[in-house]
Amino acid sequence: MEFKFINALMDKVKALPKLYTLGVGIGMVILLVLLILWPLLSPKELAEVGMVERNKATSVAYGTVRIEPVEERIVSSRVPGVLSKVFVKEGDQVREGDPLAHIGDENLEAELVTRKSAYEIARKKLELGPEGSEELRSKQNELKVDKALLDDAAISQVEYDRKKSEVEELIKRIQTLKLTLEDEFNTAQEAYETLKVKNEQSKIKSTLNGVILQEYAQVGEIVSALDPLFKIGSKEIQVKALIKEEDVGQVVPGKKARLNLYAYPNQKFNAVVKEVLPQPVQQDYGVLLQMDSVPLGIKNGMSGEVNIILGERENALIVPSRALRSGNEIFVVDNSKKVVLRKVTVGYRSIDQVEIRQGLEEGELVVLSDHDRYTPGDRVKPILR
């Protein structure tokens, strides 16, 4: 009886390696199956997704906007020379006629005073007439008396002719002096007027009530006639959008718009189209907008984006605009977490959203980013945004 128990125990011990080997083999088979099935059963990577929802669909004309003056003017040099003085800087407010800069000799004013004085002296001399004018009038009166005496034979013809000759010589001398005075006056006047114009042209003045937007030259630089020196903008500002040529045909005055300004990231502004400008800038057309309310602190040069509303449809299927992969294709994540490529029919579009007329159902998940990382059939872990 004792030997039978020992033999049975020995048989069990001999069987242990066989059981161990069998267990290891089964474990390796299970591990191999898991390694094969894991890529198929587990998510490949995270995927940013959005949900197909029902909301208002909007068709818009997108554009960039800029706050700019209602009127801008370039102030240019009217004469060549050295920019000797600048009286303003960018951002300064000016009124029409205010001095902005000076070109050329700073002593021009003093020289102008001198020339004006010479001109006034020459004018007064011309008004008084040449020396000898009084003498001429006296001798002409005497000659009239002598003529009467000659007629009465009170003086001789010789005496009368001598006095007449003296008067004629005096007339010639006075005429010569008068011509000289006229020449001196004309010369002084021309010199004064020329310097006056030059002095006036050397003074660069504001042509607008507004703000200095830009300086184009610095003190000491040599400028030519018609070189731009300053840009001035009016204090009144306006919102100007640039809309693509293919969209501007549907933009008319009265259309509503939604405006974002980068300086006010947390605010959206309502506006209305005021005017469509006729002249394009490259392939874009300018559109002037009237904001419903102007934010405090708005400044010239601020920029942003605008959606001009062309049409709206209620209770439409909407997806984020980022969901469009290319053309009319969208990646959908199905219930098994697999990526599926769908062809869709697109309706209204805006910057943020796209209307889907056919191809999607409400509640479905669509991939929003990194479309090139996925291929149909990939398993993903959707992260809803």
JSON list of N, CA, C and O in Angstrom, two decimals, residues 259-301:
[
{"chain": "A", "resi": 259, "resn": "LEU", "atom": "N", "xyz": [-18.23, 91.80, -37.44]},
{"chain": "A", "resi": 259, "resn": "LEU", "atom": "CA", "xyz": [-16.87, 92.32, -37.49]},
{"chain": "A", "resi": 259, "resn": "LEU", "atom": "C", "xyz": [-16.08, 91.88, -36.27]},
{"chain": "A", "resi": 259, "resn": "LEU", "atom": "O", "xyz": [-16.57, 91.93, -35.15]},
{"chain": "A", "resi": 260, "resn": "ASN", "atom": "N", "xyz": [-14.84, 91.43, -36.50]},
{"chain": "A", "resi": 260, "resn": "ASN", "atom": "CA", "xyz": [-13.91, 91.13, -35.41]},
{"chain": "A", "resi": 260, "resn": "ASN", "atom": "C", "xyz": [-12.70, 92.04, -35.57]},
{"chain": "A", "resi": 260, "resn": "ASN", "atom": "O", "xyz": [-12.11, 92.11, -36.65]},
{"chain": "A", "resi": 261, "resn": "LEU", "atom": "N", "xyz": [-12.32, 92.73, -34.51]},
{"chain": "A", "resi": 261, "resn": "LEU", "atom": "CA", "xyz": [-11.10, 93.54, -34.50]},
{"chain": "A", "resi": 261, "resn": "LEU", "atom": "C", "xyz": [-10.08, 92.88, -33.59]},
{"chain": "A", "resi": 261, "resn": "LEU", "atom": "O", "xyz": [-10.40, 92.50, -32.45]},
{"chain": "A", "resi": 262, "resn": "TYR", "atom": "N", "xyz": [-8.84, 92.72, -34.09]},
{"chain": "A", "resi": 262, "resn": "TYR", "atom": "CA", "xyz": [-7.83, 92.02, -33.31]},
{"chain": "A", "resi": 262, "resn": "TYR", "atom": "C", "xyz": [-7.54, 92.73, -31.99]},
{"chain": "A", "resi": 262, "resn": "TYR", "atom": "O", "xyz": [-7.12, 92.08, -31.02]},
{"chain": "A", "resi": 263, "resn": "ALA", "atom": "N", "xyz": [-7.75, 94.04, -31.93]},
{"chain": "A", "resi": 263, "resn": "ALA", "atom": "CA", "xyz": [-7.51, 94.78, -30.69]},
{"chain": "A", "resi": 263, "resn": "ALA", "atom": "C", "xyz": [-8.56, 94.49, -29.63]},
{"chain": "A", "resi": 263, "resn": "ALA", "atom": "O", "xyz": [-8.36, 94.82, -28.46]},
{"chain": "A", "resi": 264, "resn": "TYR", "atom": "N", "xyz": [-9.69, 93.89, -30.04]},
{"chain": "A", "resi": 264, "resn": "TYR", "atom": "CA", "xyz": [-10.77, 93.55, -29.11]},
{"chain": "A", "resi": 264, "resn": "TYR", "atom": "C", "xyz": [-11.12, 92.07, -29.30]},
{"chain": "A", "resi": 264, "resn": "TYR", "atom": "O", "xyz": [-12.17, 91.73, -29.85]},
{"chain": "A", "resi": 265, "resn": "PRO", "atom": "N", "xyz": [-10.24, 91.17, -28.84]},
{"chain": "A", "resi": 265, "resn": "PRO", "atom": "CA", "xyz": [-10.41, 89.74, -29.15]},
{"chain": "A", "resi": 265, "resn": "PRO", "atom": "C", "xyz": [-11.66, 89.10, -28.57]},
{"chain": "A", "resi": 265, "resn": "PRO", "atom": "O", "xyz": [-12.12, 88.09, -29.08]},
{"chain": "A", "resi": 266, "resn": "ASN", "atom": "N", "xyz": [-12.21, 89.68, -27.53]},
{"chain": "A", "resi": 266, "resn": "ASN", "atom": "CA", "xyz": [-13.37, 89.08, -26.87]},
{"chain": "A", "resi": 266, "resn": "ASN", "atom": "C", "xyz": [-14.69, 89.75, -27.27]},
{"chain": "A", "resi": 266, "resn": "ASN", "atom": "O", "xyz": [-15.71, 89.50, -26.64]},
{"chain": "A", "resi": 267, "resn": "GLN", "atom": "N", "xyz": [-14.64, 90.59, -28.30]},
{"chain": "A", "resi": 267, "resn": "GLN", "atom": "CA", "xyz": [-15.86, 91.29, -28.71]},
{"chain": "A", "resi": 267, "resn": "GLN", "atom": "C", "xyz": [-16.13, 91.06, -30.19]},
{"chain": "A", "resi": 267, "resn": "GLN", "atom": "O", "xyz": [-15.21, 90.92, -30.98]},
{"chain": "A", "resi": 268, "resn": "LYS", "atom": "N", "xyz": [-17.41, 91.03, -30.53]},
{"chain": "A", "resi": 268, "resn": "LYS", "atom": "CA", "xyz": [-17.84, 90.99, -31.92]},
{"chain": "A", "resi": 268, "resn": "LYS", "atom": "C", "xyz": [-18.75, 92.19, -32.16]},
{"chain": "A", "resi": 268, "resn": "LYS", "atom": "O", "xyz": [-19.53, 92.57, -31.28]},
{"chain": "A", "resi": 269, "resn": "PHE", "atom": "N", "xyz": [-18.63, 92.78, -33.33]},
{"chain": "A", "resi": 269, "resn": "PHE", "atom": "CA", "xyz": [-19.35, 94.02, -33.62]},
{"chain": "A", "resi": 269, "resn": "PHE", "atom": "C", "xyz": [-20.25, 93.82, -34.83]},
{"chain": "A", "resi": 269, "resn": "PHE", "atom": "O", "xyz": [-19.87, 93.17, -35.81]},
{"chain": "A", "resi": 270, "resn": "ASN", "atom": "N", "xyz": [-21.43, 94.38, -34.74]},
{"chain": "A", "resi": 270, "resn": "ASN", "atom": "CA", "xyz": [-22.36, 94.38, -35.87]},
{"chain": "A", "resi": 270, "resn": "ASN", "atom": "C", "xyz": [-22.14, 95.63, -36.71]},
{"chain": "A", "resi": 270, "resn": "ASN", "atom": "O", "xyz": [-21.83, 96.70, -36.19]},
{"chain": "A", "resi": 271, "resn": "ALA", "atom": "N", "xyz": [-22.29, 95.47, -38.01]},
{"chain": "A", "resi": 271, "resn": "ALA", "atom": "CA", "xyz": [-22.09, 96.58, -38.93]},
{"chain": "A", "resi": 271, "resn": "ALA", "atom": "C", "xyz": [-23.02, 96.40, -40.12]},
{"chain": "A", "resi": 271, "resn": "ALA", "atom": "O", "xyz": [-23.70, 95.37, -40.26]},
{"chain": "A", "resi": 272, "resn": "VAL", "atom": "N", "xyz": [-23.05, 97.41, -40.97]},
{"chain": "A", "resi": 272, "resn": "VAL", "atom": "CA", "xyz": [-23.86, 97.36, -42.18]},
{"chain": "A", "resi": 272, "resn": "VAL", "atom": "C", "xyz": [-23.04, 97.95, -43.32]},
{"chain": "A", "resi": 272, "resn": "VAL", "atom": "O", "xyz": [-22.22, 98.85, -43.11]},
{"chain": "A", "resi": 273, "resn": "VAL", "atom": "N", "xyz": [-23.23, 97.41, -44.51]},
{"chain": "A", "resi": 273, "resn": "VAL", "atom": "CA", "xyz": [-22.50, 97.90, -45.69]},
{"chain": "A", "resi": 273, "resn": "VAL", "atom": "C", "xyz": [-23.02, 99.29, -46.05]},
{"chain": "A", "resi": 273, "resn": "VAL", "atom": "O", "xyz": [-24.22, 99.48, -46.24]},
{"chain": "A", "resi": 274, "resn": "LYS", "atom": "N", "xyz": [-22.11, 100.24, -46.13]},
{"chain": "A", "resi": 274, "resn": "LYS", "atom": "CA", "xyz": [-22.47, 101.61, -46.47]},
{"chain": "A", "resi": 274, "resn": "LYS", "atom": "C", "xyz": [-22.23, 101.91, -47.95]},
{"chain": "A", "resi": 274, "resn": "LYS", "atom": "O", "xyz": [-23.02, 102.57, -48.60]},
{"chain": "A", "resi": 275, "resn": "GLU", "atom": "N", "xyz": [-21.10, 101.41, -48.47]},
{"chain": "A", "resi": 275, "resn": "GLU", "atom": "CA", "xyz": [-20.76, 101.72, -49.86]},
{"chain": "A", "resi": 275, "resn": "GLU", "atom": "C", "xyz": [-19.77, 100.68, -50.39]},
{"chain": "A", "resi": 275, "resn": "GLU", "atom": "O", "xyz": [-18.90, 100.22, -49.66]},
{"chain": "A", "resi": 276, "resn": "VAL", "atom": "N", "xyz": [-19.93, 100.32, -51.66]},
{"chain": "A", "resi": 276, "resn": "VAL", "atom": "CA", "xyz": [-18.97, 99.45, -52.35]},
{"chain": "A", "resi": 276, "resn": "VAL", "atom": "C", "xyz": [-18.17, 100.35, -53.30]},
{"chain": "A", "resi": 276, "resn": "VAL", "atom": "O", "xyz": [-18.73, 100.97, -54.20]},
{"chain": "A", "resi": 277, "resn": "LEU", "atom": "N", "xyz": [-16.87, 100.42, -53.08]},
{"chain": "A", "resi": 277, "resn": "LEU", "atom": "CA", "xyz": [-16.04, 101.32, -53.87]},
{"chain": "A", "resi": 277, "resn": "LEU", "atom": "C", "xyz": [-15.82, 100.74, -55.27]},
{"chain": "A", "resi": 277, "resn": "LEU", "atom": "O", "xyz": [-15.64, 99.52, -55.43]},
{"chain": "A", "resi": 278, "resn": "PRO", "atom": "N", "xyz": [-15.82, 101.59, -56.30]},
{"chain": "A", "resi": 278, "resn": "PRO", "atom": "CA", "xyz": [-15.77, 101.08, -57.69]},
{"chain": "A", "resi": 278, "resn": "PRO", "atom": "C", "xyz": [-14.39, 100.65, -58.15]},
{"chain": "A", "resi": 278, "resn": "PRO", "atom": "O", "xyz": [-14.28, 99.84, -59.06]},
{"chain": "A", "resi": 279, "resn": "GLN", "atom": "N", "xyz": [-13.33, 101.16, -57.52]},
{"chain": "A", "resi": 279, "resn": "GLN", "atom": "CA", "xyz": [-11.98, 100.88, -58.01]},
{"chain": "A", "resi": 279, "resn": "GLN", "atom": "C", "xyz": [-11.35, 99.75, -57.23]},
{"chain": "A", "resi": 279, "resn": "GLN", "atom": "O", "xyz": [-11.19, 99.83, -56.02]},
{"chain": "A", "resi": 280, "resn": "PRO", "atom": "N", "xyz": [-10.94, 98.64, -57.89]},
{"chain": "A", "resi": 280, "resn": "PRO", "atom": "CA", "xyz": [-10.34, 97.52, -57.17]},
{"chain": "A", "resi": 280, "resn": "PRO", "atom": "C", "xyz": [-8.91, 97.80, -56.75]},
{"chain": "A", "resi": 280, "resn": "PRO", "atom": "O", "xyz": [-8.22, 98.62, -57.36]},
{"chain": "A", "resi": 281, "resn": "VAL", "atom": "N", "xyz": [-8.48, 97.11, -55.70]},
{"chain": "A", "resi": 281, "resn": "VAL", "atom": "CA", "xyz": [-7.09, 97.10, -55.28]},
{"chain": "A", "resi": 281, "resn": "VAL", "atom": "C", "xyz": [-6.58, 95.71, -55.58]},
{"chain": "A", "resi": 281, "resn": "VAL", "atom": "O", "xyz": [-6.89, 94.76, -54.87]},
{"chain": "A", "resi": 282, "resn": "GLN", "atom": "N", "xyz": [-5.81, 95.58, -56.69]},
{"chain": "A", "resi": 282, "resn": "GLN", "atom": "CA", "xyz": [-5.45, 94.27, -57.23]},
{"chain": "A", "resi": 282, "resn": "GLN", "atom": "C", "xyz": [-6.75, 93.53, -57.56]},
{"chain": "A", "resi": 282, "resn": "GLN", "atom": "O", "xyz": [-7.52, 93.97, -58.38]},
{"chain": "A", "resi": 283, "resn": "GLN", "atom": "N", "xyz": [-7.04, 92.42, -56.88]},
{"chain": "A", "resi": 283, "resn": "GLN", "atom": "CA", "xyz": [-8.27, 91.68, -57.18]},
{"chain": "A", "resi": 283, "resn": "GLN", "atom": "C", "xyz": [-9.32, 91.84, -56.08]},
{"chain": "A", "resi": 283, "resn": "GLN", "atom": "O", "xyz": [-10.31, 91.11, -56.07]},
{"chain": "A", "resi": 284, "resn": "ASP", "atom": "N", "xyz": [-9.12, 92.79, -55.17]},
{"chain": "A", "resi": 284, "resn": "ASP", "atom": "CA", "xyz": [-10.05, 93.02, -54.08]},
{"chain": "A", "resi": 284, "resn": "ASP", "atom": "C", "xyz": [-10.76, 94.36, -54.26]},
{"chain": "A", "resi": 284, "resn": "ASP", "atom": "O", "xyz": [-10.19, 95.30, -54.81]},
{"chain": "A", "resi": 285, "resn": "TYR", "atom": "N", "xyz": [-11.99, 94.42, -53.76]},
{"chain": "A", "resi": 285, "resn": "TYR", "atom": "CA", "xyz": [-12.77, 95.65, -53.82]},
{"chain": "A", "resi": 285, "resn": "TYR", "atom": "C", "xyz": [-12.98, 96.19, -52.42]},
{"chain": "A", "resi": 285, "resn": "TYR", "atom": "O", "xyz": [-13.25, 95.44, -51.48]},
{"chain": "A", "resi": 286, "resn": "GLY", "atom": "N", "xyz": [-12.86, 97.51, -52.29]},
{"chain": "A", "resi": 286, "resn": "GLY", "atom": "CA", "xyz": [-13.08, 98.14, -51.00]},
{"chain": "A", "resi": 286, "resn": "GLY", "atom": "C", "xyz": [-14.57, 98.27, -50.70]},
{"chain": "A", "resi": 286, "resn": "GLY", "atom": "O", "xyz": [-15.36, 98.63, -51.56]},
{"chain": "A", "resi": 287, "resn": "VAL", "atom": "N", "xyz": [-14.93, 97.97, -49.46]},
{"chain": "A", "resi": 287, "resn": "VAL", "atom": "CA", "xyz": [-16.31, 98.09, -48.99]},
{"chain": "A", "resi": 287, "resn": "VAL", "atom": "C", "xyz": [-16.29, 98.88, -47.68]},
{"chain": "A", "resi": 287, "resn": "VAL", "atom": "O", "xyz": [-15.60, 98.49, -46.72]},
{"chain": "A", "resi": 288, "resn": "LEU", "atom": "N", "xyz": [-17.02, 100.00, -47.64]},
{"chain": "A", "resi": 288, "resn": "LEU", "atom": "CA", "xyz": [-17.09, 100.80, -46.43]},
{"chain": "A", "resi": 288, "resn": "LEU", "atom": "C", "xyz": [-18.22, 100.30, -45.54]},
{"chain": "A", "resi": 288, "resn": "LEU", "atom": "O", "xyz": [-19.33, 100.06, -46.02]},
{"chain": "A", "resi": 289, "resn": "LEU", "atom": "N", "xyz": [-17.92, 100.14, -44.25]},
{"chain": "A", "resi": 289, "resn": "LEU", "atom": "CA", "xyz": [-18.88, 99.60, -43.29]},
{"chain": "A", "resi": 289, "resn": "LEU", "atom": "C", "xyz": [-19.22, 100.65, -42.24]},
{"chain": "A", "resi": 289, "resn": "LEU", "atom": "O", "xyz": [-18.35, 101.44, -41.84]},
{"chain": "A", "resi": 290, "resn": "GLN", "atom": "N", "xyz": [-20.45, 100.62, -41.79]},
{"chain": "A", "resi": 290, "resn": "GLN", "atom": "CA", "xyz": [-20.89, 101.48, -40.69]},
{"chain": "A", "resi": 290, "resn": "GLN", "atom": "C", "xyz": [-21.15, 100.61, -39.47]},
{"chain": "A", "resi": 290, "resn": "GLN", "atom": "O", "xyz": [-22.04, 99.76, -39.49]},
{"chain": "A", "resi": 291, "resn": "MET", "atom": "N", "xyz": [-20.34, 100.78, -38.41]},
{"chain": "A", "resi": 291, "resn": "MET", "atom": "CA", "xyz": [-20.51, 99.98, -37.20]},
{"chain": "A", "resi": 291, "resn": "MET", "atom": "C", "xyz": [-21.72, 100.46, -36.41]},
{"chain": "A", "resi": 291, "resn": "MET", "atom": "O", "xyz": [-21.97, 101.66, -36.31]},
{"chain": "A", "resi": 292, "resn": "ASP", "atom": "N", "xyz": [-22.47, 99.50, -35.83]},
{"chain": "A", "resi": 292, "resn": "ASP", "atom": "CA", "xyz": [-23.61, 99.86, -34.99]},
{"chain": "A", "resi": 292, "resn": "ASP", "atom": "C", "xyz": [-23.16, 100.62, -33.75]},
{"chain": "A", "resi": 292, "resn": "ASP", "atom": "O", "xyz": [-23.82, 101.56, -33.31]},
{"chain": "A", "resi": 293, "resn": "SER", "atom": "N", "xyz": [-22.05, 100.19, -33.17]},
{"chain": "A", "resi": 293, "resn": "SER", "atom": "CA", "xyz": [-21.48, 100.88, -32.01]},
{"chain": "A", "resi": 293, "resn": "SER", "atom": "C", "xyz": [-19.96, 100.84, -32.13]},
{"chain": "A", "resi": 293, "resn": "SER", "atom": "O", "xyz": [-19.39, 99.80, -32.45]},
{"chain": "A", "resi": 294, "resn": "VAL", "atom": "N", "xyz": [-19.33, 101.97, -31.87]},
{"chain": "A", "resi": 294, "resn": "VAL", "atom": "CA", "xyz": [-17.88, 102.09, -32.00]},
{"chain": "A", "resi": 294, "resn": "VAL", "atom": "C", "xyz": [-17.25, 101.91, -30.63]},
{"chain": "A", "resi": 294, "resn": "VAL", "atom": "O", "xyz": [-17.61, 102.60, -29.68]},
{"chain": "A", "resi": 295, "resn": "PRO", "atom": "N", "xyz": [-16.31, 100.97, -30.48]},
{"chain": "A", "resi": 295, "resn": "PRO", "atom": "CA", "xyz": [-15.71, 100.73, -29.16]},
{"chain": "A", "resi": 295, "resn": "PRO", "atom": "C", "xyz": [-14.84, 101.89, -28.72]},
{"chain": "A", "resi": 295, "resn": "PRO", "atom": "O", "xyz": [-14.24, 102.59, -29.53]},
{"chain": "A", "resi": 296, "resn": "LEU", "atom": "N", "xyz": [-14.78, 102.06, -27.42]},
{"chain": "A", "resi": 296, "resn": "LEU", "atom": "CA", "xyz": [-13.96, 103.11, -26.84]},
{"chain": "A", "resi": 296, "resn": "LEU", "atom": "C", "xyz": [-12.48, 102.83, -27.12]},
{"chain": "A", "resi": 296, "resn": "LEU", "atom": "O", "xyz": [-12.01, 101.71, -26.96]},
{"chain": "A", "resi": 297, "resn": "GLY", "atom": "N", "xyz": [-11.77, 103.84, -27.59]},
{"chain": "A", "resi": 297, "resn": "GLY", "atom": "CA", "xyz": [-10.34, 103.68, -27.82]},
{"chain": "A", "resi": 297, "resn": "GLY", "atom": "C", "xyz": [-9.97, 103.18, -29.20]},
{"chain": "A", "resi": 297, "resn": "GLY", "atom": "O", "xyz": [-8.80, 102.89, -29.44]},
{"chain": "A", "resi": 298, "resn": "ILE", "atom": "N", "xyz": [-10.94, 103.07, -30.10]},
{"chain": "A", "resi": 298, "resn": "ILE", "atom": "CA", "xyz": [-10.63, 102.60, -31.45]},
{"chain": "A", "resi": 298, "resn": "ILE", "atom": "C", "xyz": [-9.67, 103.59, -32.12]},
{"chain": "A", "resi": 298, "resn": "ILE", "atom": "O", "xyz": [-9.80, 104.80, -31.96]},
{"chain": "A", "resi": 299, "resn": "LYS", "atom": "N", "xyz": [-8.69, 103.06, -32.86]},
{"chain": "A", "resi": 299, "resn": "LYS", "atom": "CA", "xyz": [-7.65, 103.90, -33.42]},
{"chain": "A", "resi": 299, "resn": "LYS", "atom": "C", "xyz": [-7.42, 103.58, -34.89]},
{"chain": "A", "resi": 299, "resn": "LYS", "atom": "O", "xyz": [-7.66, 102.45, -35.34]},
{"chain": "A", "resi": 300, "resn": "ASN", "atom": "N", "xyz": [-6.94, 104.58, -35.60]},
{"chain": "A", "resi": 300, "resn": "ASN", "atom": "CA", "xyz": [-6.56, 104.41, -36.99]},
{"chain": "A", "resi": 300, "resn": "ASN", "atom": "C", "xyz": [-5.48, 103.32, -37.10]},
{"chain": "A", "resi": 300, "resn": "ASN", "atom": "O", "xyz": [-4.56, 103.25, -36.28]},
{"chain": "A", "resi": 301, "resn": "GLY", "atom": "N", "xyz": [-5.61, 102.47, -38.10]},
{"chain": "A", "resi": 301, "resn": "GLY", "atom": "CA", "xyz": [-4.62, 101.41, -38.33]},
{"chain": "A", "resi": 301, "resn": "GLY", "atom": "C", "xyz": [-5.00, 100.07, -37.74]},
{"chain": "A", "resi": 301, "resn": "GLY", "atom": "O", "xyz": [-4.38, 99.05, -38.09]}
]
